[in-house]
Coordinates of C-alpha atoms in Angstrom, one line a residue:
M1 CA 118.7 -61.2 181.4
P2 CA 119.1 -64.2 178.9
L3 CA 118.4 -67.6 179.9
D4 CA 121.1 -70.5 180.7
H5 CA 120.0 -73.1 178.1
R6 CA 122.7 -75.5 179.7
R7 CA 120.5 -75.9 182.7
V8 CA 117.1 -77.7 183.0
R9 CA 114.4 -75.6 184.7
G10 CA 112.9 -77.1 187.6
P11 CA 109.0 -77.5 187.8
E12 CA 106.6 -74.7 188.9
D13 CA 105.5 -76.4 192.1
S14 CA 107.8 -78.9 193.9
Q15 CA 107.9 -80.5 197.3
P16 CA 110.8 -81.1 199.5
P17 CA 112.4 -84.7 199.5
E18 CA 111.5 -85.2 203.1
V19 CA 107.9 -86.0 202.2
W20 CA 109.0 -89.0 200.2
A21 CA 111.5 -90.2 202.7
A22 CA 109.0 -92.3 204.8
A23 CA 107.2 -93.9 201.9
G24 CA 110.5 -94.8 200.2
G25 CA 112.0 -96.5 203.4
A26 CA 108.8 -98.5 203.9
A27 CA 108.9 -99.6 200.4
E28 CA 112.6 -100.8 200.8
E29 CA 111.7 -102.7 203.9
E30 CA 108.8 -104.6 202.1
E31 CA 111.2 -105.4 199.4
E32 CA 113.8 -106.9 201.9
E33 CA 111.3 -108.9 203.6
E34 CA 110.0 -110.4 200.2
E35 CA 113.6 -111.4 199.4
G36 CA 114.2 -112.6 202.9
G37 CA 112.3 -115.0 204.8
A38 CA 108.9 -113.8 203.7
A39 CA 109.5 -115.3 200.3
A40 CA 107.8 -118.7 199.6
P41 CA 110.3 -121.5 200.1
R42 CA 111.7 -123.4 197.2
D43 CA 112.5 -126.8 196.6
P44 CA 116.1 -127.6 198.2
C45 CA 116.9 -129.8 195.3
A46 CA 115.8 -127.6 192.5
L47 CA 118.5 -125.8 190.3
R48 CA 118.4 -122.1 189.6
P49 CA 117.9 -121.3 186.0
L50 CA 121.3 -121.2 184.2
F51 CA 122.3 -119.1 181.3
A52 CA 125.9 -119.7 179.6
R53 CA 127.5 -118.2 176.5
A54 CA 131.0 -118.9 175.3
G55 CA 133.2 -116.6 173.0
L56 CA 131.9 -113.3 173.9
L57 CA 135.2 -111.1 174.2
S58 CA 137.3 -110.6 171.1
Q59 CA 140.3 -109.5 173.3
A60 CA 140.6 -112.8 175.0
E61 CA 141.6 -116.0 173.3
G62 CA 138.6 -117.7 175.2
S63 CA 135.6 -116.3 177.2
A64 CA 132.4 -117.2 178.7
Y65 CA 129.6 -115.6 180.8
V66 CA 127.4 -117.6 183.2
E67 CA 124.3 -116.0 184.9
L68 CA 122.1 -117.8 187.5
G69 CA 118.6 -116.9 188.3
G70 CA 118.6 -114.6 191.1
G71 CA 121.3 -112.2 189.9
T72 CA 124.7 -114.0 190.0
K73 CA 126.6 -112.8 186.9
V74 CA 130.3 -113.8 186.1
L75 CA 132.5 -113.0 183.2
C76 CA 135.7 -115.0 182.5
A77 CA 138.6 -114.6 180.1
A78 CA 141.3 -117.0 179.4
W79 CA 144.7 -116.6 177.4
G80 CA 147.5 -119.0 176.7
P81 CA 149.5 -120.9 176.5
R82 CA 152.2 -118.4 176.6
E83 CA 155.8 -118.8 177.4
A84 CA 156.5 -118.7 181.3
A85 CA 159.2 -116.1 181.4
E86 CA 158.4 -115.1 185.0
P87 CA 161.4 -116.4 187.2
G88 CA 159.2 -116.3 190.4
L89 CA 156.7 -119.1 189.2
P90 CA 157.2 -122.2 191.3
A91 CA 158.2 -125.7 189.4
A92 CA 155.2 -127.4 187.9
A93 CA 154.4 -131.0 188.9
G94 CA 155.5 -133.3 186.3
G95 CA 157.2 -130.6 184.2
G96 CA 154.0 -129.4 182.9
G97 CA 152.7 -126.0 182.7
W98 CA 151.2 -123.7 185.2
L99 CA 147.6 -122.5 185.6
L100 CA 147.5 -118.8 186.8
C101 CA 143.8 -117.8 188.2
E102 CA 142.6 -114.5 189.0
F103 CA 139.4 -113.7 190.8
R104 CA 138.2 -110.1 191.1
R105 CA 135.0 -108.7 192.5
A106 CA 133.4 -105.5 191.0
P107 CA 132.7 -102.8 193.6
F108 CA 129.1 -102.8 192.8
A109 CA 128.5 -106.8 192.7
G110 CA 127.1 -106.9 196.3
R111 CA 124.2 -105.5 197.9
G112 CA 124.8 -102.9 200.8
A113 CA 127.9 -100.9 201.3
R114 CA 130.5 -101.3 198.6
W115 CA 133.8 -102.6 199.1
R116 CA 136.7 -100.2 199.0
P117 CA 138.8 -101.1 195.9
G118 CA 142.2 -102.3 197.0
S119 CA 141.3 -102.8 200.8
A120 CA 143.0 -105.7 202.8
T121 CA 139.3 -107.5 203.2
E122 CA 138.9 -107.4 199.3
R123 CA 142.4 -108.6 198.5
E124 CA 142.2 -111.5 201.0
A125 CA 138.7 -112.5 199.8
E126 CA 139.9 -112.4 196.2
R127 CA 143.0 -114.3 197.0
E128 CA 141.1 -117.1 198.6
A129 CA 138.5 -117.2 195.8
A130 CA 141.6 -117.4 193.2
A131 CA 143.2 -120.2 195.1
A132 CA 139.9 -122.2 195.1
L133 CA 139.3 -121.7 191.5
R134 CA 142.8 -123.0 190.7
E135 CA 142.1 -126.0 192.8
A136 CA 139.0 -126.8 191.0
L137 CA 140.5 -126.3 187.5
E138 CA 143.7 -127.9 187.5
P139 CA 142.5 -131.4 187.4
A140 CA 140.6 -130.8 184.3
V141 CA 143.3 -129.1 182.3
R142 CA 146.0 -131.4 180.6
L143 CA 148.9 -129.2 181.8
A144 CA 151.5 -132.0 180.8
R145 CA 150.8 -131.0 177.2
Y146 CA 151.9 -127.4 177.9
P147 CA 155.6 -127.8 179.3
R148 CA 157.1 -124.5 180.9
A149 CA 154.0 -122.6 179.6
R150 CA 151.2 -120.7 181.5
L151 CA 147.8 -120.5 181.0
A152 CA 145.8 -117.7 182.7
V153 CA 142.2 -117.4 183.6
S154 CA 140.7 -114.2 185.0
A155 CA 137.1 -114.2 186.6
L156 CA 135.2 -111.0 187.3
L157 CA 132.1 -111.1 189.6
L158 CA 129.8 -108.5 188.2
Q159 CA 126.8 -109.5 190.5
D160 CA 126.7 -111.5 193.5
G161 CA 123.4 -113.2 194.0
G162 CA 124.7 -116.2 195.8
S163 CA 126.8 -119.4 194.5
A164 CA 129.3 -117.0 193.1
L165 CA 132.2 -119.4 193.4
A166 CA 130.5 -122.3 191.6
A167 CA 129.3 -120.1 188.7
A168 CA 132.9 -118.9 188.3
I169 CA 134.3 -122.2 188.2
S170 CA 132.0 -123.2 185.4
A171 CA 132.6 -120.0 183.5
A172 CA 136.3 -120.4 183.8
A173 CA 136.1 -124.2 182.4
L174 CA 134.1 -122.6 179.6
A175 CA 136.7 -119.8 178.9
L176 CA 139.5 -122.5 179.0
A177 CA 137.7 -124.6 176.5
D178 CA 136.8 -121.8 174.3
A179 CA 140.4 -120.8 174.1
G180 CA 141.3 -124.2 172.7
V181 CA 143.1 -125.5 175.8
E182 CA 143.4 -129.3 175.9
M183 CA 141.2 -130.6 178.8
Y184 CA 140.0 -133.9 180.3
D185 CA 136.5 -132.5 180.8
L186 CA 134.7 -129.4 181.6
A187 CA 134.7 -128.4 185.4
V188 CA 131.3 -128.0 186.7
G189 CA 130.6 -126.1 189.8
C190 CA 127.6 -126.3 192.2
A191 CA 127.0 -124.7 195.6
L192 CA 125.1 -125.6 198.8
C193 CA 124.3 -124.3 202.1
R194 CA 122.5 -125.3 205.1
S195 CA 120.5 -123.0 207.5
P196 CA 120.5 -123.1 211.2
G197 CA 118.1 -125.4 213.1
P198 CA 118.1 -129.1 213.8
D199 CA 115.6 -129.9 211.1
A200 CA 117.2 -127.9 208.3
T201 CA 118.1 -129.5 205.0
W202 CA 120.8 -128.5 202.7
M203 CA 119.8 -126.4 199.7
L204 CA 121.2 -126.5 196.2
Q205 CA 122.5 -123.3 194.5
P206 CA 121.5 -120.9 197.5
G207 CA 120.8 -117.2 196.7
E208 CA 122.7 -114.5 198.6
P209 CA 119.9 -114.2 201.4
E210 CA 120.3 -117.8 202.0
E211 CA 124.0 -117.9 202.1
R212 CA 123.9 -115.1 204.6
R213 CA 121.9 -117.1 207.0
A214 CA 123.7 -120.4 206.4
V215 CA 125.8 -122.1 209.1
S216 CA 127.4 -124.5 206.6
R217 CA 128.5 -124.0 202.9
L218 CA 129.7 -126.5 200.4
T219 CA 131.0 -125.9 196.8
V220 CA 131.6 -129.0 194.7
A221 CA 133.4 -129.1 191.3
L222 CA 133.0 -132.2 189.1
L223 CA 134.3 -133.6 185.9
P224 CA 131.0 -135.2 184.8
A225 CA 132.2 -137.2 181.8
L226 CA 134.9 -138.8 183.8
N227 CA 132.7 -138.9 187.1
Q228 CA 135.8 -137.3 188.8
V229 CA 135.5 -135.0 191.8
S230 CA 138.1 -132.1 191.3
A231 CA 137.5 -130.1 194.3
V232 CA 135.4 -129.9 197.4
L233 CA 135.4 -126.7 199.2
G234 CA 133.5 -125.3 202.2
G235 CA 133.2 -125.7 205.9
G236 CA 130.7 -124.9 208.8
Q237 CA 129.0 -126.5 211.8
G238 CA 125.9 -128.3 213.1
S239 CA 125.8 -130.8 210.5
S240 CA 126.6 -134.7 210.9
P241 CA 128.9 -136.7 208.8
E242 CA 126.0 -138.3 207.1
G243 CA 124.6 -134.9 206.5
W244 CA 127.9 -133.8 204.8
A245 CA 127.7 -137.0 202.7
Q246 CA 124.2 -136.2 201.6
A247 CA 125.1 -132.7 200.6
L248 CA 127.9 -134.0 198.6
R249 CA 125.9 -136.4 196.8
L250 CA 123.2 -133.6 196.2
G251 CA 126.0 -131.5 194.7
L252 CA 127.2 -134.0 192.5
D253 CA 123.8 -134.6 191.1
G254 CA 123.5 -130.9 190.5
C255 CA 126.7 -130.7 188.6
H256 CA 125.5 -133.7 186.3
R257 CA 122.4 -131.7 185.6
L258 CA 124.3 -128.6 184.8
Y259 CA 126.7 -130.2 182.5
P260 CA 124.4 -130.4 179.3
V261 CA 123.7 -126.6 179.4
L262 CA 127.5 -125.9 179.6
R263 CA 128.3 -128.4 176.8
Q264 CA 125.6 -126.8 174.5
S265 CA 126.8 -123.3 175.0
L266 CA 130.3 -124.5 174.1
L267 CA 129.1 -126.3 170.8
R268 CA 127.2 -123.1 169.9
A269 CA 130.3 -120.9 170.3
A270 CA 132.1 -123.5 167.9
R271 CA 129.6 -123.3 165.3
R272 CA 129.5 -119.4 165.3
R273 CA 133.4 -119.5 165.1
D274 CA 133.2 -122.0 162.2
A275 CA 130.5 -119.8 160.4
A276 CA 132.5 -116.7 160.5
A277 CA 135.5 -118.5 159.5
A278 CA 133.6 -119.7 156.5
T279 CA 132.4 -116.2 155.4

């Protein structure tokens, strides 16, 4: 009988997969413990490493990619200004343009069970994130310079390792600036959370396990050059008014510290574009 070369022959000696099931489950439990409470505590005022790069996508007029240490990855694209031909758009304030924001979450972005694409829970979460993204970006964009025009921003969360909305705000602002949209300043996002307990403190740029255990969350968007807050988003319980004020000050300080990294990534993208045009 001739051999079927399209198939890979198995090994001569093999064992059933049940033999390795117990060992694999123990390894996964140890990994979860290391990522959870067993991990060494970090400084609550420390920032997670940030990587930002603008001008990645050739199909969009502006684009940016932001990655936070711990696994958060966001890719944003921006288009416009375009003629606002849609009759359903609401009237813009002051006769300016419209900023349309979209936030999508990849099915493989989070740990555990994947979201079913198009489910009601997914659509509602994406609508809330898109509204928060628009609220944080509108004060940074000079919409009065684009009367009866629309600007579009699309954010795709590739991996959720915590502080996803804050990373999306920074990436979307970079994408708009990379598209040549007139802006007052870059909007920088920074997230915080507070764990349960009377002595718990606010933590800057929490990871996904820390956000899962948190009883209070806060996302701050700042225009650092103008020292103007564009959005404060969040909620929770178990913290005094002085604690919320302290969290806000901590978030603003984090935005100021992240601002130089975003500016440098935008400048590098402009230099690459100039060098490509010169050649």
